[in-house]
């Protein structure tokens, strides 16, 4: 996995956004896999700026979000539907028909068939060109909590108490954080052609060091990215602070031939 360390979240997000913009300019109907949470906010801000100031065109772009809380209607202020429209989709020229987010309103025995259809929709769109990921403080990607099958597909998951506590800030109390979610699986994420993992802040340092330099293990789901041929992690100084080889990663990035910076 390529490790790119920047001084702070905005500069890291600018690099990640430039990568995504290149993909969209080369393939205007690119399929983006999108993430929610605090981490991708500066990335969305930069993509919106590129749209407004540099004409980055989302009119043919297709998107698939990683996950959604079960039990939350799209209008719920903590739903990921709401998050995506508020922070990104309503600010670029994406078509609503090209946006896919798992429904939070599926229940009971309908869930497995619904999840298989989500997988089928990704396949019929030609697969995900670039998947954006945050990382949980426990190493989760999407909502694939530690212990998730490394081959898992889109399905229902039960959140850990740690994740519910981490995400309580988006709700009026921790009790309101749903216990269940629909999430793309780790196998689904690994099928993306490129993966961009973003992590900012000291709270992510332990998860990041396990993911980048630890063993590949379901105990840190993000560690599977070591097996992905095109995975890049964009880190700020704090999130990178637990990495043993951080000076080498910096060196690699500084010494990159200019032609390679655009890949
Ligand atoms: P955060 O969440 O960006 O809000 O820290 C990351 C995640 O849980 O994947």
mmCIF file of C-alpha atoms and ligand atoms in Angstrom:
data_model
loop_
_atom_site.group_PDB
_atom_site.id
_atom_site.type_symbol
_atom_site.label_atom_id
_atom_site.label_comp_id
_atom_site.label_asym_id
_atom_site.label_seq_id
_atom_site.Cartn_x
_atom_site.Cartn_y
_atom_site.Cartn_z
ATOM 1 C CA UNK A 1 0.000 0.000 0.000
ATOM 2 C CA UNK A 2 1.325 3.424 -0.901
ATOM 3 C CA UNK A 3 1.473 5.727 2.138
ATOM 4 C CA UNK A 4 1.234 9.470 1.489
ATOM 5 C CA UNK A 5 1.751 11.653 4.561
ATOM 6 C CA UNK A 6 0.708 15.310 4.471
ATOM 7 C CA UNK A 7 0.853 18.015 7.095
ATOM 8 C CA UNK A 8 -2.899 18.133 7.673
ATOM 9 C CA UNK A 9 -6.281 16.849 6.517
ATOM 10 C CA UNK A 10 -6.955 19.596 3.927
ATOM 11 C CA UNK A 11 -3.618 19.062 2.122
ATOM 12 C CA UNK A 12 -4.081 15.304 2.219
ATOM 13 C CA UNK A 13 -7.612 15.651 0.856
ATOM 14 C CA UNK A 14 -6.402 17.923 -1.953
ATOM 15 C CA UNK A 15 -4.053 15.160 -3.146
ATOM 16 C CA UNK A 16 -6.798 12.524 -2.945
ATOM 17 C CA UNK A 17 -9.256 14.807 -4.790
ATOM 18 C CA UNK A 18 -6.694 15.419 -7.554
ATOM 19 C CA UNK A 19 -6.428 11.661 -8.002
ATOM 20 C CA UNK A 20 -10.217 11.299 -8.265
ATOM 21 C CA UNK A 21 -10.446 14.268 -10.653
ATOM 22 C CA UNK A 22 -7.900 12.621 -12.966
ATOM 23 C CA UNK A 23 -9.956 9.432 -13.007
ATOM 24 C CA UNK A 24 -13.157 11.368 -13.848
ATOM 25 C CA UNK A 25 -11.423 13.371 -16.597
ATOM 26 C CA UNK A 26 -10.140 10.153 -18.167
ATOM 27 C CA UNK A 27 -13.443 8.314 -17.726
ATOM 28 C CA UNK A 28 -16.374 10.750 -17.437
ATOM 29 C CA UNK A 29 -18.793 7.978 -16.411
ATOM 30 C CA UNK A 30 -16.450 6.659 -13.706
ATOM 31 C CA UNK A 31 -17.983 4.676 -10.867
ATOM 32 C CA UNK A 32 -17.025 6.098 -7.460
ATOM 33 C CA UNK A 33 -17.401 4.219 -4.190
ATOM 34 C CA UNK A 34 -18.140 6.809 -1.511
ATOM 35 C CA UNK A 35 -17.721 7.036 2.245
ATOM 36 C CA UNK A 36 -19.305 9.113 4.998
ATOM 37 C CA UNK A 37 -18.173 10.343 8.430
ATOM 38 C CA UNK A 38 -15.940 13.269 9.355
ATOM 39 C CA UNK A 39 -12.925 12.048 7.376
ATOM 40 C CA UNK A 40 -14.102 12.583 3.774
ATOM 41 C CA UNK A 41 -15.595 16.046 4.420
ATOM 42 C CA UNK A 42 -12.492 17.998 3.281
ATOM 43 C CA UNK A 43 -12.266 15.689 0.240
ATOM 44 C CA UNK A 44 -15.862 16.471 -0.756
ATOM 45 C CA UNK A 45 -15.171 20.164 -0.175
ATOM 46 C CA UNK A 46 -12.235 20.026 -2.581
ATOM 47 C CA UNK A 47 -14.203 18.046 -5.198
ATOM 48 C CA UNK A 48 -16.962 20.689 -4.983
ATOM 49 C CA UNK A 49 -14.311 23.404 -5.493
ATOM 50 C CA UNK A 50 -12.901 21.532 -8.505
ATOM 51 C CA UNK A 51 -16.436 21.325 -9.919
ATOM 52 C CA UNK A 52 -17.177 25.029 -9.396
ATOM 53 C CA UNK A 53 -13.810 26.525 -10.271
ATOM 54 C CA UNK A 54 -12.265 24.030 -12.655
ATOM 55 C CA UNK A 55 -15.311 22.532 -14.346
ATOM 56 C CA UNK A 56 -14.961 18.996 -12.991
ATOM 57 C CA UNK A 57 -18.036 17.376 -14.473
ATOM 58 C CA UNK A 58 -20.050 14.836 -12.468
ATOM 59 C CA UNK A 59 -22.965 14.642 -14.910
ATOM 60 C CA UNK A 60 -22.083 11.112 -16.027
ATOM 61 C CA UNK A 61 -20.416 9.921 -12.819
ATOM 62 C CA UNK A 62 -22.076 7.020 -11.004
ATOM 63 C CA UNK A 63 -21.727 6.435 -7.269
ATOM 64 C CA UNK A 64 -22.210 3.650 -4.749
ATOM 65 C CA UNK A 65 -22.023 4.407 -1.046
ATOM 66 C CA UNK A 66 -20.444 1.978 1.357
ATOM 67 C CA UNK A 67 -23.119 1.748 3.996
ATOM 68 C CA UNK A 68 -26.251 2.982 5.741
ATOM 69 C CA UNK A 69 -27.814 2.609 9.185
ATOM 70 C CA UNK A 70 -30.776 0.239 9.269
ATOM 71 C CA UNK A 71 -33.881 1.890 10.664
ATOM 72 C CA UNK A 72 -33.080 5.432 9.489
ATOM 73 C CA UNK A 73 -35.210 7.045 6.786
ATOM 74 C CA UNK A 74 -33.306 9.036 4.137
ATOM 75 C CA UNK A 75 -34.555 12.285 5.695
ATOM 76 C CA UNK A 76 -33.114 11.444 9.126
ATOM 77 C CA UNK A 77 -30.344 13.988 9.830
ATOM 78 C CA UNK A 78 -27.901 11.220 10.855
ATOM 79 C CA UNK A 79 -28.646 8.993 7.853
ATOM 80 C CA UNK A 80 -25.934 8.626 5.261
ATOM 81 C CA UNK A 81 -28.457 9.572 2.564
ATOM 82 C CA UNK A 82 -28.857 12.912 4.277
ATOM 83 C CA UNK A 83 -25.109 13.263 4.811
ATOM 84 C CA UNK A 84 -24.309 12.657 1.139
ATOM 85 C CA UNK A 85 -26.909 15.048 -0.260
ATOM 86 C CA UNK A 86 -26.060 17.739 2.287
ATOM 87 C CA UNK A 87 -22.277 17.555 1.953
ATOM 88 C CA UNK A 88 -21.706 16.563 -1.639
ATOM 89 C CA UNK A 89 -24.385 15.537 -4.127
ATOM 90 C CA UNK A 90 -26.469 18.734 -3.910
ATOM 91 C CA UNK A 91 -23.330 20.802 -4.564
ATOM 92 C CA UNK A 92 -22.160 19.159 -7.787
ATOM 93 C CA UNK A 93 -23.943 18.305 -11.037
ATOM 94 C CA UNK A 94 -24.485 14.634 -10.307
ATOM 95 C CA UNK A 95 -27.739 13.037 -11.471
ATOM 96 C CA UNK A 96 -29.903 11.607 -8.688
ATOM 97 C CA UNK A 97 -30.547 8.510 -10.817
ATOM 98 C CA UNK A 98 -26.804 7.735 -10.830
ATOM 99 C CA UNK A 99 -26.522 7.757 -7.026
ATOM 100 C CA UNK A 100 -26.763 4.506 -5.067
ATOM 101 C CA UNK A 101 -26.852 4.325 -1.269
ATOM 102 C CA UNK A 102 -28.042 1.230 0.588
ATOM 103 C CA UNK A 103 -31.548 1.727 1.935
ATOM 104 C CA UNK A 104 -31.950 2.084 5.690
ATOM 105 C CA UNK A 105 -35.550 0.999 5.447
ATOM 106 C CA UNK A 106 -35.126 -2.629 4.444
ATOM 107 C CA UNK A 107 -36.022 -5.038 7.173
ATOM 108 C CA UNK A 108 -36.445 -8.674 8.041
ATOM 109 C CA UNK A 109 -35.962 -11.387 5.457
ATOM 110 C CA UNK A 110 -35.839 -8.830 2.606
ATOM 111 C CA UNK A 111 -32.325 -7.799 3.673
ATOM 112 C CA UNK A 112 -30.242 -10.572 2.041
ATOM 113 C CA UNK A 113 -32.009 -10.266 -1.338
ATOM 114 C CA UNK A 114 -31.672 -6.474 -1.180
ATOM 115 C CA UNK A 115 -27.923 -6.795 -0.483
ATOM 116 C CA UNK A 116 -27.483 -9.207 -3.414
ATOM 117 C CA UNK A 117 -29.225 -6.673 -5.664
ATOM 118 C CA UNK A 118 -26.829 -3.932 -4.487
ATOM 119 C CA UNK A 119 -23.908 -6.159 -5.448
ATOM 120 C CA UNK A 120 -25.566 -6.851 -8.806
ATOM 121 C CA UNK A 121 -26.006 -3.111 -9.428
ATOM 122 C CA UNK A 122 -22.302 -2.530 -8.784
ATOM 123 C CA UNK A 123 -21.438 -5.335 -11.193
ATOM 124 C CA UNK A 124 -23.766 -4.078 -13.911
ATOM 125 C CA UNK A 125 -22.261 -0.594 -13.595
ATOM 126 C CA UNK A 126 -18.950 -2.247 -14.531
ATOM 127 C CA UNK A 127 -17.475 -2.293 -11.009
ATOM 128 C CA UNK A 128 -16.095 0.510 -8.859
ATOM 129 C CA UNK A 129 -13.232 2.521 -10.385
ATOM 130 C CA UNK A 130 -12.185 4.332 -7.207
ATOM 131 C CA UNK A 131 -13.305 3.465 -3.700
ATOM 132 C CA UNK A 132 -12.902 6.113 -0.988
ATOM 133 C CA UNK A 133 -12.536 4.785 2.545
ATOM 134 C CA UNK A 134 -12.241 6.148 6.043
ATOM 135 C CA UNK A 135 -11.045 3.880 8.822
ATOM 136 C CA UNK A 136 -12.704 3.275 12.175
ATOM 137 C CA UNK A 137 -10.674 3.591 15.368
ATOM 138 C CA UNK A 138 -11.023 -0.226 15.491
ATOM 139 C CA UNK A 139 -9.760 -0.670 11.904
ATOM 140 C CA UNK A 140 -13.161 -1.096 10.270
ATOM 141 C CA UNK A 141 -13.656 -0.134 6.616
ATOM 142 C CA UNK A 142 -17.212 0.518 5.541
ATOM 143 C CA UNK A 143 -18.909 -0.936 8.604
ATOM 144 C CA UNK A 144 -16.935 -4.162 8.427
ATOM 145 C CA UNK A 145 -16.129 -4.486 12.093
ATOM 146 C CA UNK A 146 -13.175 -6.546 13.401
ATOM 147 C CA UNK A 147 -13.876 -10.232 12.839
ATOM 148 C CA UNK A 148 -15.682 -9.621 9.536
ATOM 149 C CA UNK A 149 -14.927 -12.162 6.856
ATOM 150 C CA UNK A 150 -12.196 -10.803 4.627
ATOM 151 C CA UNK A 151 -14.219 -12.239 1.695
ATOM 152 C CA UNK A 152 -17.567 -10.729 2.796
ATOM 153 C CA UNK A 153 -20.054 -9.120 0.417
ATOM 154 C CA UNK A 154 -22.771 -6.514 1.042
ATOM 155 C CA UNK A 155 -24.804 -7.626 4.064
ATOM 156 C CA UNK A 156 -26.205 -6.692 7.451
ATOM 157 C CA UNK A 157 -23.657 -6.060 10.229
ATOM 158 C CA UNK A 158 -24.000 -5.375 13.931
ATOM 159 C CA UNK A 159 -21.974 -2.383 15.118
ATOM 160 C CA UNK A 160 -19.515 -2.713 17.989
ATOM 161 C CA UNK A 161 -20.145 -0.594 21.060
ATOM 162 C CA UNK A 162 -16.936 1.296 20.243
ATOM 163 C CA UNK A 163 -18.249 2.317 16.819
ATOM 164 C CA UNK A 164 -21.629 3.287 18.303
ATOM 165 C CA UNK A 165 -19.807 5.443 20.848
ATOM 166 C CA UNK A 166 -17.525 6.950 18.133
ATOM 167 C CA UNK A 167 -20.566 7.864 16.017
ATOM 168 C CA UNK A 168 -22.795 9.079 18.861
ATOM 169 C CA UNK A 169 -21.723 12.657 18.018
ATOM 170 C CA UNK A 170 -23.998 12.557 14.959
ATOM 171 C CA UNK A 171 -27.040 11.633 17.096
ATOM 172 C CA UNK A 172 -28.704 13.295 20.059
ATOM 173 C CA UNK A 173 -27.574 10.431 22.309
ATOM 174 C CA UNK A 174 -25.631 7.181 22.056
ATOM 175 C CA UNK A 175 -28.865 5.244 22.654
ATOM 176 C CA UNK A 176 -30.135 6.496 19.320
ATOM 177 C CA UNK A 177 -27.250 5.047 17.289
ATOM 178 C CA UNK A 178 -28.707 2.044 15.448
ATOM 179 C CA UNK A 179 -27.264 -1.373 16.206
ATOM 180 C CA UNK A 180 -27.496 -2.610 12.615
ATOM 181 C CA UNK A 181 -26.267 -1.398 9.249
ATOM 182 C CA UNK A 182 -26.044 -2.540 5.663
ATOM 183 C CA UNK A 183 -22.451 -2.365 4.458
ATOM 184 C CA UNK A 184 -20.517 -3.359 1.374
ATOM 185 C CA UNK A 185 -18.356 -6.313 2.325
ATOM 186 C CA UNK A 186 -14.578 -6.464 2.445
ATOM 187 C CA UNK A 187 -14.646 -8.588 -0.730
ATOM 188 C CA UNK A 188 -16.799 -5.906 -2.392
ATOM 189 C CA UNK A 189 -14.284 -3.204 -1.436
ATOM 190 C CA UNK A 190 -11.350 -5.323 -2.620
ATOM 191 C CA UNK A 191 -12.978 -5.634 -6.078
ATOM 192 C CA UNK A 192 -12.628 -1.861 -6.635
ATOM 193 C CA UNK A 193 -9.910 -1.029 -9.177
ATOM 194 C CA UNK A 194 -8.331 1.568 -6.904
ATOM 195 C CA UNK A 195 -8.776 2.221 -3.203
ATOM 196 C CA UNK A 196 -8.015 5.513 -1.444
ATOM 197 C CA UNK A 197 -7.970 5.265 2.349
ATOM 198 C CA UNK A 198 -8.048 8.557 4.262
ATOM 199 C CA UNK A 199 -7.222 8.851 7.964
ATOM 200 C CA UNK A 200 -6.734 11.965 10.061
ATOM 201 C CA UNK A 201 -6.014 12.587 13.725
ATOM 202 C CA UNK A 202 -4.284 10.809 16.578
ATOM 203 C CA UNK A 203 -7.390 8.716 17.254
ATOM 204 C CA UNK A 204 -6.668 6.790 14.040
ATOM 205 C CA UNK A 205 -2.918 6.205 14.602
ATOM 206 C CA UNK A 206 -3.240 2.749 16.150
ATOM 207 C CA UNK A 207 -5.724 1.486 13.543
ATOM 208 C CA UNK A 208 -3.530 2.899 10.746
ATOM 209 C CA UNK A 209 -0.330 1.301 12.019
ATOM 210 C CA UNK A 210 -2.116 -2.065 12.256
ATOM 211 C CA UNK A 211 -3.575 -1.637 8.784
ATOM 212 C CA UNK A 212 -0.321 -0.597 7.086
ATOM 213 C CA UNK A 213 2.396 -2.406 9.026
ATOM 214 C CA UNK A 214 0.588 -5.118 10.982
ATOM 215 C CA UNK A 215 -0.340 -8.599 9.815
ATOM 216 C CA UNK A 216 -3.258 -9.057 7.424
ATOM 217 C CA UNK A 217 -5.997 -10.026 9.827
ATOM 218 C CA UNK A 218 -9.763 -9.823 10.214
ATOM 219 C CA UNK A 219 -8.989 -8.228 13.602
ATOM 220 C CA UNK A 220 -8.015 -5.089 11.661
ATOM 221 C CA UNK A 221 -10.192 -5.204 8.526
ATOM 222 C CA UNK A 222 -8.282 -2.361 6.820
ATOM 223 C CA UNK A 223 -5.143 -4.542 6.830
ATOM 224 C CA UNK A 224 -6.632 -6.464 3.861
ATOM 225 C CA UNK A 225 -5.661 -3.459 1.734
ATOM 226 C CA UNK A 226 -2.068 -4.736 1.880
ATOM 227 C CA UNK A 227 -3.305 -7.303 -0.666
ATOM 228 C CA UNK A 228 -4.860 -4.705 -2.990
ATOM 229 C CA UNK A 229 -2.672 -3.868 -6.018
ATOM 230 C CA UNK A 230 -3.771 -0.194 -6.209
ATOM 231 C CA UNK A 231 -4.326 1.015 -2.650
ATOM 232 C CA UNK A 232 -3.110 4.401 -1.425
ATOM 233 C CA UNK A 233 -3.479 5.789 2.072
ATOM 234 C CA UNK A 234 -3.620 9.566 2.578
ATOM 235 C CA UNK A 235 -2.651 10.390 6.164
ATOM 236 C CA UNK A 236 -2.039 13.498 8.207
ATOM 237 C CA UNK A 237 0.971 13.610 10.566
ATOM 238 C CA UNK A 238 -1.064 12.486 13.569
ATOM 239 C CA UNK A 239 -2.660 9.493 11.890
ATOM 240 C CA UNK A 240 0.809 8.490 10.590
ATOM 241 C CA UNK A 241 2.488 8.930 13.982
ATOM 242 C CA UNK A 242 2.479 5.197 14.846
ATOM 243 C CA UNK A 243 4.117 4.064 11.582
ATOM 244 C CA UNK A 244 7.622 2.666 11.967
ATOM 245 C CA UNK A 245 8.612 3.391 8.371
ATOM 246 C CA UNK A 246 7.071 6.846 8.054
ATOM 247 C CA UNK A 247 10.366 8.487 7.095
ATOM 248 C CA UNK A 248 10.734 5.991 4.256
ATOM 249 C CA UNK A 249 7.173 6.627 3.027
ATOM 250 C CA UNK A 250 7.912 10.367 2.960
ATOM 251 C CA UNK A 251 11.139 9.720 1.085
ATOM 252 C CA UNK A 252 9.346 7.537 -1.482
ATOM 253 C CA UNK A 253 6.796 10.280 -2.127
ATOM 254 C CA UNK A 254 9.402 13.070 -2.368
ATOM 255 C CA UNK A 255 11.594 11.097 -4.745
ATOM 256 C CA UNK A 256 8.819 9.949 -7.044
ATOM 257 C CA UNK A 257 9.554 10.604 -10.704
ATOM 258 C CA UNK A 258 7.178 13.349 -11.879
ATOM 259 C CA UNK A 259 5.458 11.054 -14.390
ATOM 260 C CA UNK A 260 4.589 8.676 -11.565
ATOM 261 C CA UNK A 261 2.886 11.307 -9.432
ATOM 262 C CA UNK A 262 -0.095 11.334 -11.754
ATOM 263 C CA UNK A 263 -0.834 7.606 -11.520
HETATM 264 P P1 LIG B 1 -14.891 9.102 10.793
HETATM 265 O O1 LIG B 1 -15.345 7.579 10.606
HETATM 266 O O2 LIG B 1 -14.485 9.553 9.448
HETATM 267 O O3 LIG B 1 -16.149 9.813 11.247
HETATM 268 O O4 LIG B 1 -13.804 9.093 11.778
HETATM 269 C C1 LIG B 1 -14.528 6.724 9.866
HETATM 270 C C2 LIG B 1 -15.155 5.356 9.774
HETATM 271 O O5 LIG B 1 -15.846 4.948 10.727
HETATM 272 O O6 LIG B 1 -14.952 4.684 8.760
#
